[in-house]
PDB file of C-alpha atoms in Angstrom:
ATOM      1  CA  MET A 172       1.371 -21.525  -7.957  1.00  0.00           C
ATOM      2  CA  SER A 173       2.161 -20.180 -11.485  1.00  0.00           C
ATOM      3  CA  GLU A 174       1.878 -16.475 -12.218  1.00  0.00           C
ATOM      4  CA  ARG A 175       0.026 -17.390 -15.477  1.00  0.00           C
ATOM      5  CA  PHE A 176      -2.679 -19.275 -13.595  1.00  0.00           C
ATOM      6  CA  ALA A 177      -2.975 -16.413 -11.104  1.00  0.00           C
ATOM      7  CA  ASP A 178      -3.308 -13.861 -13.931  1.00  0.00           C
ATOM      8  CA  TRP A 179      -6.093 -16.185 -15.660  1.00  0.00           C
ATOM      9  CA  VAL A 180      -7.924 -16.131 -12.307  1.00  0.00           C
ATOM     10  CA  MET A 181      -7.821 -12.456 -11.770  1.00  0.00           C
ATOM     11  CA  ARG A 182      -9.218 -11.704 -15.096  1.00  0.00           C
ATOM     12  CA  ARG A 183     -12.420 -13.231 -13.931  1.00  0.00           C
ATOM     13  CA  HIS A 184     -12.809 -10.850 -11.074  1.00  0.00           C
ATOM     14  CA  GLU A 185     -13.002  -6.998 -11.158  1.00  0.00           C
ATOM     15  CA  VAL A 186     -10.613  -4.902  -9.193  1.00  0.00           C
ATOM     16  CA  ALA A 187     -12.291  -3.888  -5.937  1.00  0.00           C
ATOM     17  CA  HIS A 188     -12.329  -0.342  -4.629  1.00  0.00           C
ATOM     18  CA  ARG A 189     -13.071  -0.936  -0.986  1.00  0.00           C
ATOM     19  CA  GLU A 190     -13.926  -4.417   0.041  1.00  0.00           C
ATOM     20  CA  ILE A 191     -14.326  -7.993  -1.169  1.00  0.00           C
ATOM     21  CA  VAL A 192     -16.440 -10.839   0.078  1.00  0.00           C
ATOM     22  CA  LEU A 193     -15.016 -14.245  -0.316  1.00  0.00           C
ATOM     23  CA  HIS A 194     -17.880 -16.235  -1.962  1.00  0.00           C
ATOM     24  CA  ARG A 195     -17.347 -19.842  -3.181  1.00  0.00           C
ATOM     25  CA  ARG A 196     -16.272 -18.906  -6.608  1.00  0.00           C
ATOM     26  CA  ARG A 197     -13.285 -16.919  -5.184  1.00  0.00           C
ATOM     27  CA  ILE A 198     -11.871 -19.650  -2.980  1.00  0.00           C
ATOM     28  CA  TYR A 199      -9.488 -22.264  -4.387  1.00  0.00           C
ATOM     29  CA  ILE A 200      -8.116 -25.339  -2.560  1.00  0.00           C
ATOM     30  CA  VAL A 201      -5.450 -27.918  -3.351  1.00  0.00           C
ATOM     31  CA  PRO A 202      -3.659 -30.600  -1.081  1.00  0.00           C
ATOM     32  CA  THR A 203      -0.444 -29.590   0.406  1.00  0.00           C
ATOM     33  CA  ARG A 204       2.772 -31.694   0.114  1.00  0.00           C
ATOM     34  CA  PHE A 205       1.838 -33.155   3.479  1.00  0.00           C
ATOM     35  CA  GLY A 206      -1.634 -33.853   2.083  1.00  0.00           C
ATOM     36  CA  PHE A 207      -0.244 -35.857  -0.750  1.00  0.00           C
ATOM     37  CA  TYR A 208       1.894 -37.972   1.530  1.00  0.00           C
ATOM     38  CA  TYR A 209      -1.182 -38.403   3.655  1.00  0.00           C
ATOM     39  CA  ALA A 210      -3.090 -39.698   0.527  1.00  0.00           C
ATOM     40  CA  ALA A 211      -0.237 -42.012  -0.382  1.00  0.00           C
ATOM     41  CA  MET A 212      -0.316 -43.505   3.073  1.00  0.00           C
ATOM     42  CA  LEU A 213      -4.020 -44.105   2.931  1.00  0.00           C
ATOM     43  CA  ALA A 214      -3.529 -45.856  -0.490  1.00  0.00           C
ATOM     44  CA  VAL A 215      -0.931 -48.162   1.028  1.00  0.00           C
ATOM     45  CA  LEU A 216      -3.214 -48.915   3.959  1.00  0.00           C
ATOM     46  CA  LEU A 217      -6.138 -49.744   1.568  1.00  0.00           C
ATOM     47  CA  ALA A 218      -3.887 -52.034  -0.370  1.00  0.00           C
ATOM     48  CA  SER A 219      -2.639 -53.808   2.678  1.00  0.00           C
ATOM     49  CA  ALA A 220      -6.284 -54.234   4.044  1.00  0.00           C
ATOM     50  CA  MET A 221      -7.485 -55.625   0.674  1.00  0.00           C
ATOM     51  CA  ASN A 222      -4.453 -57.959   0.386  1.00  0.00           C
ATOM     52  CA  TYR A 223      -4.710 -59.498   3.845  1.00  0.00           C
ATOM     53  CA  ASN A 224      -8.461 -58.907   4.213  1.00  0.00           C
ATOM     54  CA  ASN A 225      -7.943 -57.329   7.586  1.00  0.00           C
ATOM     55  CA  SER A 226     -10.948 -55.593   8.889  1.00  0.00           C
ATOM     56  CA  MET A 227      -9.025 -53.569  11.432  1.00  0.00           C
ATOM     57  CA  VAL A 228      -6.871 -51.908   8.710  1.00  0.00           C
ATOM     58  CA  PHE A 229      -9.988 -51.300   6.687  1.00  0.00           C
ATOM     59  CA  GLY A 230     -11.404 -49.448   9.602  1.00  0.00           C
ATOM     60  CA  LEU A 231      -8.357 -47.404  10.248  1.00  0.00           C
ATOM     61  CA  THR A 232      -8.051 -46.476   6.522  1.00  0.00           C
ATOM     62  CA  PHE A 233     -11.698 -45.214   6.326  1.00  0.00           C
ATOM     63  CA  LEU A 234     -11.331 -43.407   9.548  1.00  0.00           C
ATOM     64  CA  LEU A 235      -8.319 -41.532   8.240  1.00  0.00           C
ATOM     65  CA  ALA A 236      -9.971 -40.936   5.013  1.00  0.00           C
ATOM     66  CA  GLY A 237     -12.935 -39.333   6.721  1.00  0.00           C
ATOM     67  CA  LEU A 238     -10.547 -37.270   8.837  1.00  0.00           C
ATOM     68  CA  GLY A 239      -8.886 -35.948   5.647  1.00  0.00           C
ATOM     69  CA  THR A 240     -12.242 -35.215   3.894  1.00  0.00           C
ATOM     70  CA  ASN A 241     -13.250 -33.135   6.899  1.00  0.00           C
ATOM     71  CA  ALA A 242     -10.039 -31.251   6.974  1.00  0.00           C
ATOM     72  CA  MET A 243     -10.715 -30.213   3.361  1.00  0.00           C
ATOM     73  CA  TRP A 244     -14.174 -29.066   4.250  1.00  0.00           C
ATOM     74  CA  TYR A 245     -12.857 -27.047   7.317  1.00  0.00           C
ATOM     75  CA  ALA A 246     -10.201 -25.395   5.256  1.00  0.00           C
ATOM     76  CA  HIS A 247     -12.693 -24.174   2.657  1.00  0.00           C
ATOM     77  CA  ARG A 248     -15.202 -23.116   5.309  1.00  0.00           C
ATOM     78  CA  ASN A 249     -12.455 -21.140   7.081  1.00  0.00           C
ATOM     79  CA  LEU A 250     -12.368 -18.678   4.318  1.00  0.00           C
ATOM     80  CA  LEU A 251     -15.958 -18.749   3.045  1.00  0.00           C
ATOM     81  CA  ASN A 252     -17.904 -15.318   3.407  1.00  0.00           C
ATOM     82  CA  VAL A 253     -14.895 -13.527   5.060  1.00  0.00           C
ATOM     83  CA  ARG A 254     -15.170  -9.906   4.143  1.00  0.00           C
ATOM     84  CA  VAL A 255     -11.906  -7.954   3.536  1.00  0.00           C
ATOM     85  CA  GLU A 256     -11.996  -4.113   3.763  1.00  0.00           C
ATOM     86  CA  TYR A 257      -9.119  -1.971   2.504  1.00  0.00           C
ATOM     87  CA  LEU A 258      -8.194   0.699   5.084  1.00  0.00           C
ATOM     88  CA  GLY A 259      -5.227   2.504   3.453  1.00  0.00           C
ATOM     89  CA  ALA A 260      -1.539   2.792   3.563  1.00  0.00           C
ATOM     90  CA  HIS A 261       0.773   5.658   4.612  1.00  0.00           C
ATOM     91  CA  PRO A 262       3.553   7.078   2.411  1.00  0.00           C
ATOM     92  CA  VAL A 263       7.116   5.787   2.809  1.00  0.00           C
ATOM     93  CA  PHE A 264      10.574   6.495   1.573  1.00  0.00           C
ATOM     94  CA  ALA A 265      12.189   4.393  -1.192  1.00  0.00           C
ATOM     95  CA  GLY A 266      13.916   1.412   0.138  1.00  0.00           C
ATOM     96  CA  GLU A 267      11.366   0.906   2.984  1.00  0.00           C
ATOM     97  CA  GLU A 268       8.334  -1.357   3.156  1.00  0.00           C
ATOM     98  CA  ALA A 269       4.996   0.155   2.810  1.00  0.00           C
ATOM     99  CA  ARG A 270       2.234  -1.214   5.078  1.00  0.00           C
ATOM    100  CA  PHE A 271      -1.148  -1.708   3.463  1.00  0.00           C
ATOM    101  CA  ARG A 272      -3.795  -2.138   6.140  1.00  0.00           C
ATOM    102  CA  PHE A 273      -6.860  -4.358   5.884  1.00  0.00           C
ATOM    103  CA  ARG A 274      -9.811  -5.142   8.133  1.00  0.00           C
ATOM    104  CA  LEU A 275     -11.108  -8.739   8.061  1.00  0.00           C
ATOM    105  CA  HIS A 276     -14.735  -9.397   9.082  1.00  0.00           C
ATOM    106  CA  ASN A 277     -16.112 -12.698  10.213  1.00  0.00           C
ATOM    107  CA  PRO A 278     -19.854 -12.624   9.640  1.00  0.00           C
ATOM    108  CA  SER A 279     -20.493 -16.132  11.036  1.00  0.00           C
ATOM    109  CA  ARG A 280     -20.798 -17.635  14.565  1.00  0.00           C
ATOM    110  CA  LEU A 281     -17.894 -19.842  14.087  1.00  0.00           C
ATOM    111  CA  PRO A 282     -14.191 -18.732  14.633  1.00  0.00           C
ATOM    112  CA  ARG A 283     -11.770 -18.399  11.623  1.00  0.00           C
ATOM    113  CA  VAL A 284      -8.363 -19.731  12.671  1.00  0.00           C
ATOM    114  CA  GLY A 285      -4.977 -19.266  11.048  1.00  0.00           C
ATOM    115  CA  LEU A 286      -5.809 -16.734   8.250  1.00  0.00           C
ATOM    116  CA  THR A 287      -2.606 -15.322   6.712  1.00  0.00           C
ATOM    117  CA  MET A 288      -2.427 -12.400   4.282  1.00  0.00           C
ATOM    118  CA  ARG A 289       0.644 -11.561   2.307  1.00  0.00           C
ATOM    119  CA  TRP A 290       2.025  -9.916  -0.640  1.00  0.00           C
ATOM    120  CA  ARG A 291       4.295 -11.966  -2.953  1.00  0.00           C
ATOM    121  CA  ASP A 292       7.058 -13.718  -1.011  1.00  0.00           C
ATOM    122  CA  LEU A 293       7.221 -11.288   1.898  1.00  0.00           C
ATOM    123  CA  PRO A 294       6.259 -12.532   5.258  1.00  0.00           C
ATOM    124  CA  GLY A 295       2.625 -12.099   5.890  1.00  0.00           C
ATOM    125  CA  SER A 296       0.374 -11.270   8.711  1.00  0.00           C
ATOM    126  CA  THR A 297      -1.563 -14.024  10.398  1.00  0.00           C
ATOM    127  CA  THR A 298      -4.736 -13.488  12.402  1.00  0.00           C
ATOM    128  CA  TYR A 299      -7.605 -15.068  14.239  1.00  0.00           C
ATOM    129  CA  LEU A 300     -11.172 -13.944  13.815  1.00  0.00           C
ATOM    130  CA  PRO A 301     -13.395 -14.715  16.862  1.00  0.00           C
ATOM    131  CA  PRO A 302     -17.218 -15.326  16.003  1.00  0.00           C
ATOM    132  CA  SER A 303     -18.872 -12.296  14.521  1.00  0.00           C
ATOM    133  CA  GLY A 304     -15.467 -10.369  15.097  1.00  0.00           C
ATOM    134  CA  VAL A 305     -13.075  -8.331  13.201  1.00  0.00           C
ATOM    135  CA  ASP A 306      -9.264  -7.836  13.182  1.00  0.00           C
ATOM    136  CA  ASP A 307      -6.856  -5.533  11.342  1.00  0.00           C
ATOM    137  CA  VAL A 308      -3.774  -6.724   9.488  1.00  0.00           C
ATOM    138  CA  SER A 309      -0.957  -4.862   8.047  1.00  0.00           C
ATOM    139  CA  VAL A 310       0.776  -6.382   5.080  1.00  0.00           C
ATOM    140  CA  PRO A 311       4.241  -5.287   3.957  1.00  0.00           C
ATOM    141  CA  VAL A 312       4.907  -4.290   0.394  1.00  0.00           C
ATOM    142  CA  SER A 313       8.431  -3.559  -0.829  1.00  0.00           C
ATOM    143  CA  ALA A 314       8.994   0.055  -2.131  1.00  0.00           C
ATOM    144  CA  PRO A 315      12.270   0.165  -3.817  1.00  0.00           C
ATOM    145  CA  PHE A 316      11.521   3.082  -6.194  1.00  0.00           C
ATOM    146  CA  ARG A 317      10.018   6.630  -5.651  1.00  0.00           C
ATOM    147  CA  GLY A 318       6.687   7.425  -7.270  1.00  0.00           C
ATOM    148  CA  ARG A 319       3.140   6.003  -6.861  1.00  0.00           C
ATOM    149  CA  LEU A 320       3.236   2.407  -5.619  1.00  0.00           C
ATOM    150  CA  ARG A 321       0.485   0.253  -6.969  1.00  0.00           C
ATOM    151  CA  PRO A 322       0.703  -3.270  -5.574  1.00  0.00           C
ATOM    152  CA  ASP A 323      -0.846  -6.055  -7.426  1.00  0.00           C
ATOM    153  CA  ARG A 324      -2.866  -8.933  -5.999  1.00  0.00           C
ATOM    154  CA  PHE A 325      -2.544 -10.085  -2.351  1.00  0.00           C
ATOM    155  CA  LEU A 326      -2.940 -13.640  -1.103  1.00  0.00           C
ATOM    156  CA  LEU A 327      -5.206 -14.633   1.783  1.00  0.00           C
ATOM    157  CA  PHE A 328      -4.910 -18.370   2.702  1.00  0.00           C
ATOM    158  CA  THR A 329      -5.242 -20.981   5.480  1.00  0.00           C
ATOM    159  CA  ARG A 330      -4.068 -24.470   6.130  1.00  0.00           C
ATOM    160  CA  PHE A 331      -6.206 -24.989   9.194  1.00  0.00           C
ATOM    161  CA  PRO A 332      -6.796 -27.574  10.769  1.00  0.00           C
ATOM    162  CA  PHE A 333      -4.201 -30.100   9.971  1.00  0.00           C
ATOM    163  CA  GLY A 334      -2.091 -28.612   7.173  1.00  0.00           C
ATOM    164  CA  LEU A 335      -3.463 -31.181   4.708  1.00  0.00           C
ATOM    165  CA  PHE A 336      -5.082 -28.591   2.389  1.00  0.00           C
ATOM    166  CA  HIS A 337      -4.097 -25.019   1.173  1.00  0.00           C
ATOM    167  CA  ALA A 338      -7.143 -22.916   0.587  1.00  0.00           C
ATOM    168  CA  TRP A 339      -6.653 -19.443  -0.680  1.00  0.00           C
ATOM    169  CA  SER A 340      -8.018 -16.399  -2.422  1.00  0.00           C
ATOM    170  CA  TRP A 341      -6.462 -13.566  -4.451  1.00  0.00           C
ATOM    171  CA  LEU A 342      -7.560 -10.111  -3.642  1.00  0.00           C
ATOM    172  CA  GLU A 343      -6.796  -7.035  -5.801  1.00  0.00           C
ATOM    173  CA  PHE A 344      -7.770  -3.554  -4.858  1.00  0.00           C
ATOM    174  CA  ASP A 345      -7.572  -0.178  -6.685  1.00  0.00           C
ATOM    175  CA  MET A 346      -5.078   1.267  -4.233  1.00  0.00           C
ATOM    176  CA  THR A 347      -1.942   3.316  -4.277  1.00  0.00           C
ATOM    177  CA  THR A 348       0.522   5.038  -1.984  1.00  0.00           C
ATOM    178  CA  LEU A 349       3.265   7.459  -2.378  1.00  0.00           C
ATOM    179  CA  VAL A 350       7.002   6.538  -2.185  1.00  0.00           C
ATOM    180  CA  TYR A 351       9.050   9.526  -1.513  1.00  0.00           C
ATOM    181  CA  PRO A 352      12.720   9.621  -2.667  1.00  0.00           C
ATOM    182  CA  ALA A 353      15.146   8.164  -0.151  1.00  0.00           C
ATOM    183  CA  PRO A 354      16.669  11.122   1.762  1.00  0.00           C
ATOM    184  CA  SER A 355      20.422  11.253   1.226  1.00  0.00           C
ATOM    185  CA  ALA A 356      22.835  10.994   4.090  1.00  0.00           C
ATOM    186  CA  GLN A 357      24.263  14.390   3.415  1.00  0.00           C
ATOM    187  CA  ALA A 358      22.666  17.618   2.011  1.00  0.00           C
ATOM    188  CA  PRO A 359      23.546  21.284   2.418  1.00  0.00           C
ATOM    189  CA  PRO A 360      21.941  22.854   5.433  1.00  0.00           C
ATOM    190  CA  PRO A 361      18.750  24.761   4.657  1.00  0.00           C
ATOM    191  CA  ALA A 362      20.267  27.972   6.213  1.00  0.00           C
ATOM    192  CA  ALA A 363      22.797  27.929   3.430  1.00  0.00           C
ATOM    193  CA  LEU A 364      20.012  28.662   0.947  1.00  0.00           C
ATOM    194  CA  ARG A 365      18.157  31.304   2.913  1.00  0.00           C
ATOM    195  CA  SER A 366      16.821  34.197   0.898  1.00  0.00           C
ATOM    196  CA  THR A 367      14.796  37.265   1.636  1.00  0.00           C
ATOM    197  CA  GLY A 368      11.676  35.672   0.496  1.00  0.00           C
ATOM    198  CA  LYS A 369      11.493  35.658  -3.303  1.00  0.00           C
ATOM    199  CA  PRO A 370      12.694  32.851  -5.566  1.00  0.00           C
ATOM    200  CA  ASP A 371      14.720  35.080  -7.783  1.00  0.00           C
ATOM    201  CA  GLY A 372      16.590  36.563  -4.757  1.00  0.00           C
ATOM    202  CA  GLY A 373      14.881  40.005  -4.967  1.00  0.00           C
ATOM    203  CA  ALA A 374      14.755  42.230  -1.913  1.00  0.00           C
ATOM    204  CA  SER A 375      10.964  42.128  -1.572  1.00  0.00           C
ATOM    205  CA  GLY A 376       8.550  39.296  -1.762  1.00  0.00           C
ATOM    206  CA  PRO A 377       5.600  37.520   0.008  1.00  0.00           C
ATOM    207  CA  GLY A 378       5.098  38.549   3.560  1.00  0.00           C
ATOM    208  CA  GLN A 379       2.647  38.286   6.337  1.00  0.00           C
ATOM    209  CA  GLU A 380       1.318  41.765   6.719  1.00  0.00           C
ATOM    210  CA  ASP A 381      -0.369  43.655   3.907  1.00  0.00           C
ATOM    211  CA  PHE A 382      -2.999  42.097   1.548  1.00  0.00           C
ATOM    212  CA  SER A 383      -1.861  42.491  -1.969  1.00  0.00           C
ATOM    213  CA  GLY A 384      -4.359  40.366  -3.964  1.00  0.00           C
ATOM    214  CA  LEU A 385      -5.519  36.997  -5.031  1.00  0.00           C
ATOM    215  CA  ARG A 386      -4.239  34.182  -7.131  1.00  0.00           C
ATOM    216  CA  GLU A 387      -5.135  30.708  -8.204  1.00  0.00           C
ATOM    217  CA  TYR A 388      -4.630  27.934  -5.489  1.00  0.00           C
ATOM    218  CA  ARG A 389      -1.634  25.683  -5.931  1.00  0.00           C
ATOM    219  CA  VAL A 390      -0.790  22.427  -4.235  1.00  0.00           C
ATOM    220  CA  GLY A 391       0.835  23.178  -0.835  1.00  0.00           C
ATOM    221  CA  ASP A 392      -1.044  26.393  -0.137  1.00  0.00           C
ATOM    222  CA  SER A 393      -2.102  26.844   3.408  1.00  0.00           C
ATOM    223  CA  MET A 394      -5.856  26.357   3.936  1.00  0.00           C
ATOM    224  CA  ARG A 395      -5.748  29.498   6.140  1.00  0.00           C
ATOM    225  CA  ARG A 396      -5.111  31.553   3.109  1.00  0.00           C
ATOM    226  CA  VAL A 397      -7.809  30.252   0.875  1.00  0.00           C
ATOM    227  CA  ALA A 398     -10.420  32.894   0.143  1.00  0.00           C
ATOM    228  CA  TRP A 399     -13.493  30.901   0.807  1.00  0.00           C
ATOM    229  CA  LYS A 400     -15.942  33.600  -0.083  1.00  0.00           C
ATOM    230  CA  THR A 401     -14.861  33.467  -3.712  1.00  0.00           C
ATOM    231  CA  LEU A 402     -15.911  29.858  -3.993  1.00  0.00           C
ATOM    232  CA  ALA A 403     -19.444  31.004  -4.487  1.00  0.00           C
ATOM    233  CA  ARG A 404     -18.621  32.767  -7.785  1.00  0.00           C
ATOM    234  CA  ARG A 405     -15.826  30.418  -9.115  1.00  0.00           C
ATOM    235  CA  GLU A 406     -15.086  26.705  -9.274  1.00  0.00           C
ATOM    236  CA  ALA A 407     -11.389  27.084  -8.603  1.00  0.00           C
ATOM    237  CA  PRO A 408     -10.461  28.433  -5.233  1.00  0.00           C
ATOM    238  CA  LEU A 409      -8.268  31.634  -4.828  1.00  0.00           C
ATOM    239  CA  VAL A 410      -5.557  32.222  -2.320  1.00  0.00           C
ATOM    240  CA  LYS A 411      -4.800  35.446  -0.564  1.00  0.00           C
ATOM    241  CA  GLN A 412      -1.451  37.065  -1.125  1.00  0.00           C
ATOM    242  CA  TYR A 413       0.475  39.365   1.358  1.00  0.00           C
ATOM    243  CA  ASP A 414       3.354  41.722   1.047  1.00  0.00           C
ATOM    244  CA  GLY A 415       5.618  43.173   3.784  1.00  0.00           C
ATOM    245  CA  ALA A 416       8.480  42.268   5.922  1.00  0.00           C
ATOM    246  CA  GLY A 417       7.706  38.550   6.187  1.00  0.00           C
ATOM    247  CA  ALA A 418       9.817  36.161   8.007  1.00  0.00           C
ATOM    248  CA  PRO A 419      13.099  34.843   6.295  1.00  0.00           C
ATOM    249  CA  GLU A 420      12.406  32.001   4.020  1.00  0.00           C
ATOM    250  CA  VAL A 421      14.326  29.121   2.696  1.00  0.00           C
ATOM    251  CA  TRP A 422      14.167  28.056  -0.923  1.00  0.00           C
ATOM    252  CA  LEU A 423      15.115  24.564  -1.850  1.00  0.00           C
ATOM    253  CA  THR A 424      15.986  24.752  -5.528  1.00  0.00           C
ATOM    254  CA  TRP A 425      16.735  22.248  -8.238  1.00  0.00           C
ATOM    255  CA  GLU A 426      19.274  24.669  -9.891  1.00  0.00           C
ATOM    256  CA  ASP A 427      21.555  24.666  -6.775  1.00  0.00           C
ATOM    257  CA  LEU A 428      22.333  21.031  -7.354  1.00  0.00           C
ATOM    258  CA  GLN A 429      23.342  21.093 -11.039  1.00  0.00           C
ATOM    259  CA  ALA A 430      26.318  18.791 -10.669  1.00  0.00           C
ATOM    260  CA  LEU A 431      24.168  15.866  -9.709  1.00  0.00           C
ATOM    261  CA  ASP A 432      22.015  13.380 -11.535  1.00  0.00           C
ATOM    262  CA  THR A 433      18.210  13.469 -11.221  1.00  0.00           C
ATOM    263  CA  GLU A 434      17.715  10.762  -8.487  1.00  0.00           C
ATOM    264  CA  THR A 435      20.608  12.256  -6.436  1.00  0.00           C
ATOM    265  CA  ARG A 436      19.105  15.716  -6.659  1.00  0.00           C
ATOM    266  CA  LEU A 437      15.894  14.390  -5.464  1.00  0.00           C
ATOM    267  CA  SER A 438      17.370  12.526  -2.454  1.00  0.00           C
ATOM    268  CA  ARG A 439      19.256  15.755  -1.556  1.00  0.00           C
ATOM    269  CA  LEU A 440      16.168  17.873  -1.912  1.00  0.00           C
ATOM    270  CA  CYS A 441      14.306  15.375   0.242  1.00  0.00           C
ATOM    271  CA  ARG A 442      16.821  15.500   2.986  1.00  0.00           C
ATOM    272  CA  MET A 443      16.743  19.353   2.905  1.00  0.00           C
ATOM    273  CA  VAL A 444      12.895  19.314   3.204  1.00  0.00           C
ATOM    274  CA  LEU A 445      13.204  17.119   6.352  1.00  0.00           C
ATOM    275  CA  GLN A 446      15.904  19.282   7.873  1.00  0.00           C
ATOM    276  CA  ALA A 447      14.004  22.515   7.088  1.00  0.00           C
ATOM    277  CA  GLU A 448      10.890  21.128   8.826  1.00  0.00           C
ATOM    278  CA  GLU A 449      12.833  19.891  11.870  1.00  0.00           C
ATOM    279  CA  GLU A 450      14.108  23.396  12.238  1.00  0.00           C
ATOM    280  CA  HIS A 451      10.734  24.961  12.002  1.00  0.00           C
ATOM    281  CA  LEU A 452      11.737  27.084   8.937  1.00  0.00           C
ATOM    282  CA  ARG A 453       9.448  28.515   6.286  1.00  0.00           C
ATOM    283  CA  TYR A 454      10.547  26.929   3.115  1.00  0.00           C
ATOM    284  CA  GLY A 455       9.475  26.552  -0.573  1.00  0.00           C
ATOM    285  CA  LEU A 456      10.598  24.007  -3.299  1.00  0.00           C
ATOM    286  CA  ARG A 457      11.459  25.002  -6.752  1.00  0.00           C
ATOM    287  CA  LEU A 458      11.408  22.254  -9.348  1.00  0.00           C
ATOM    288  CA  PRO A 459      11.625  22.531 -13.256  1.00  0.00           C
ATOM    289  CA  THR A 460       8.095  21.262 -13.300  1.00  0.00           C
ATOM    290  CA  GLY A 461       6.617  23.555 -10.584  1.00  0.00           C
ATOM    291  CA  ILE A 462       6.879  25.509  -7.475  1.00  0.00           C
ATOM    292  CA  VAL A 463       5.673  24.815  -3.932  1.00  0.00           C
ATOM    293  CA  ASP A 464       5.198  28.184  -2.299  1.00  0.00           C
ATOM    294  CA  PRO A 465       6.882  28.714   1.124  1.00  0.00           C
ATOM    295  CA  GLY A 466       5.111  27.371   4.123  1.00  0.00           C
ATOM    296  CA  ALA A 467       5.670  25.171   7.188  1.00  0.00           C
ATOM    297  CA  GLY A 468       4.087  22.358   8.971  1.00  0.00           C
ATOM    298  CA  GLU A 469       3.147  18.718   8.269  1.00  0.00           C
ATOM    299  CA  LEU A 470       0.807  19.319   5.227  1.00  0.00           C
ATOM    300  CA  HIS A 471       3.390  21.437   3.639  1.00  0.00           C
ATOM    301  CA  LYS A 472       6.111  18.931   4.087  1.00  0.00           C
ATOM    302  CA  ARG A 473       3.816  16.363   2.553  1.00  0.00           C
ATOM    303  CA  ALA A 474       3.197  18.609  -0.403  1.00  0.00           C
ATOM    304  CA  CYS A 475       6.985  19.044  -0.990  1.00  0.00           C
ATOM    305  CA  LEU A 476       7.692  15.348  -0.563  1.00  0.00           C
ATOM    306  CA  GLU A 477       4.847  14.477  -2.865  1.00  0.00           C
ATOM    307  CA  ALA A 478       6.232  16.961  -5.554  1.00  0.00           C
ATOM    308  CA  LEU A 479       9.610  15.180  -5.342  1.00  0.00           C
ATOM    309  CA  ALA A 480       8.007  11.648  -5.425  1.00  0.00           C
ATOM    310  CA  LEU A 481       6.027  12.465  -8.495  1.00  0.00           C
ATOM    311  CA  TYR A 482       8.759  14.372 -10.395  1.00  0.00           C
ATOM    312  CA  ARG A 483       8.836  13.148 -13.888  1.00  0.00           C
ATOM    313  CA  GLY A 484      11.865  15.078 -15.379  1.00  0.00           C
ATOM    314  CA  ASP A 485      12.301  18.188 -17.456  1.00  0.00           C
ATOM    315  CA  LYS A 486      10.701  16.529 -20.524  1.00  0.00           C
ATOM    316  CA  GLY A 487       7.886  14.762 -18.695  1.00  0.00           C
ATOM    317  CA  ALA A 488       9.393  11.357 -19.139  1.00  0.00           C
ATOM    318  CA  ASP A 489       9.272   8.801 -16.500  1.00  0.00           C
ATOM    319  CA  ALA A 490      12.138   9.075 -14.043  1.00  0.00           C
ATOM    320  CA  PRO A 491      14.448   6.117 -13.892  1.00  0.00           C
ATOM    321  CA  GLY A 492      13.504   5.224 -10.396  1.00  0.00           C
ATOM    322  CA  ALA A 493       9.747   5.715 -10.756  1.00  0.00           C
ATOM    323  CA  ALA A 494       7.607   3.002  -9.442  1.00  0.00           C
ATOM    324  CA  ARG A 495       6.361   0.707 -12.253  1.00  0.00           C
ATOM    325  CA  ARG A 496       3.936  -1.423 -10.604  1.00  0.00           C
TER     326      ARG A 496
END
């Protein structure tokens, strides 16, 4: 099916935010290659029946024609009124396959057999929907570049019952997921970058003991340090700061990898983030475009990886490996 025709079809439908119901105007159907062979066979049978005036061949021809007509109707009905709900997708590392999850609802009392959902030419996920039932499918999408992955349309199709007809619908949702940089195989151990707690290497810095004031909230800050009472007076949240003899902290900095190109730096930093998290260290991330303050835990790791995934360079230009879909 040509991409131009698919683009023309998708211009007739709005991008869905959460779910799509397959009504009649969304479903398309054409004969398969086997269906064309089947039609050619019927034509030969009909010509033979007319040439020899054979009533048995006439009967067989009309019986097979009726069978083919019913196959077309069943293929179309197999998709009709199916409701597709987008569930979400987890972030992945560049080079992996992102899995976009959907839930298919069957509102009728008839089963839906052999529904396959896929993205482009990747192998799809096939499911069976019992009467008034639901089922979840996970569709792989290739993620070769870091950044924000926005897949285009998905294809939901069926060839049930005899493979004579191909009925399908294109589905496009407003959905994205993050693609982190691929972690490099080698990176300096986080302990080699250990500091006393301050990005500039000073002797004092953020600690855990004495309250020193408030500052604006930044991505990656722990929710436990948010000053919730100030939200009643301000729109932007504030975060509590502390001084004192805090635990040793690790800073993962862009400047320490000056001999490398941008994508290699990001891959090294990605590996260092993962290593620091595995070693249960408190670590921060310094990029030319911003700082993620020291912290630990799954949320903090995600904040660091998100900063690496969305890094757009010193001048704000797109990185060479940024996702472009």
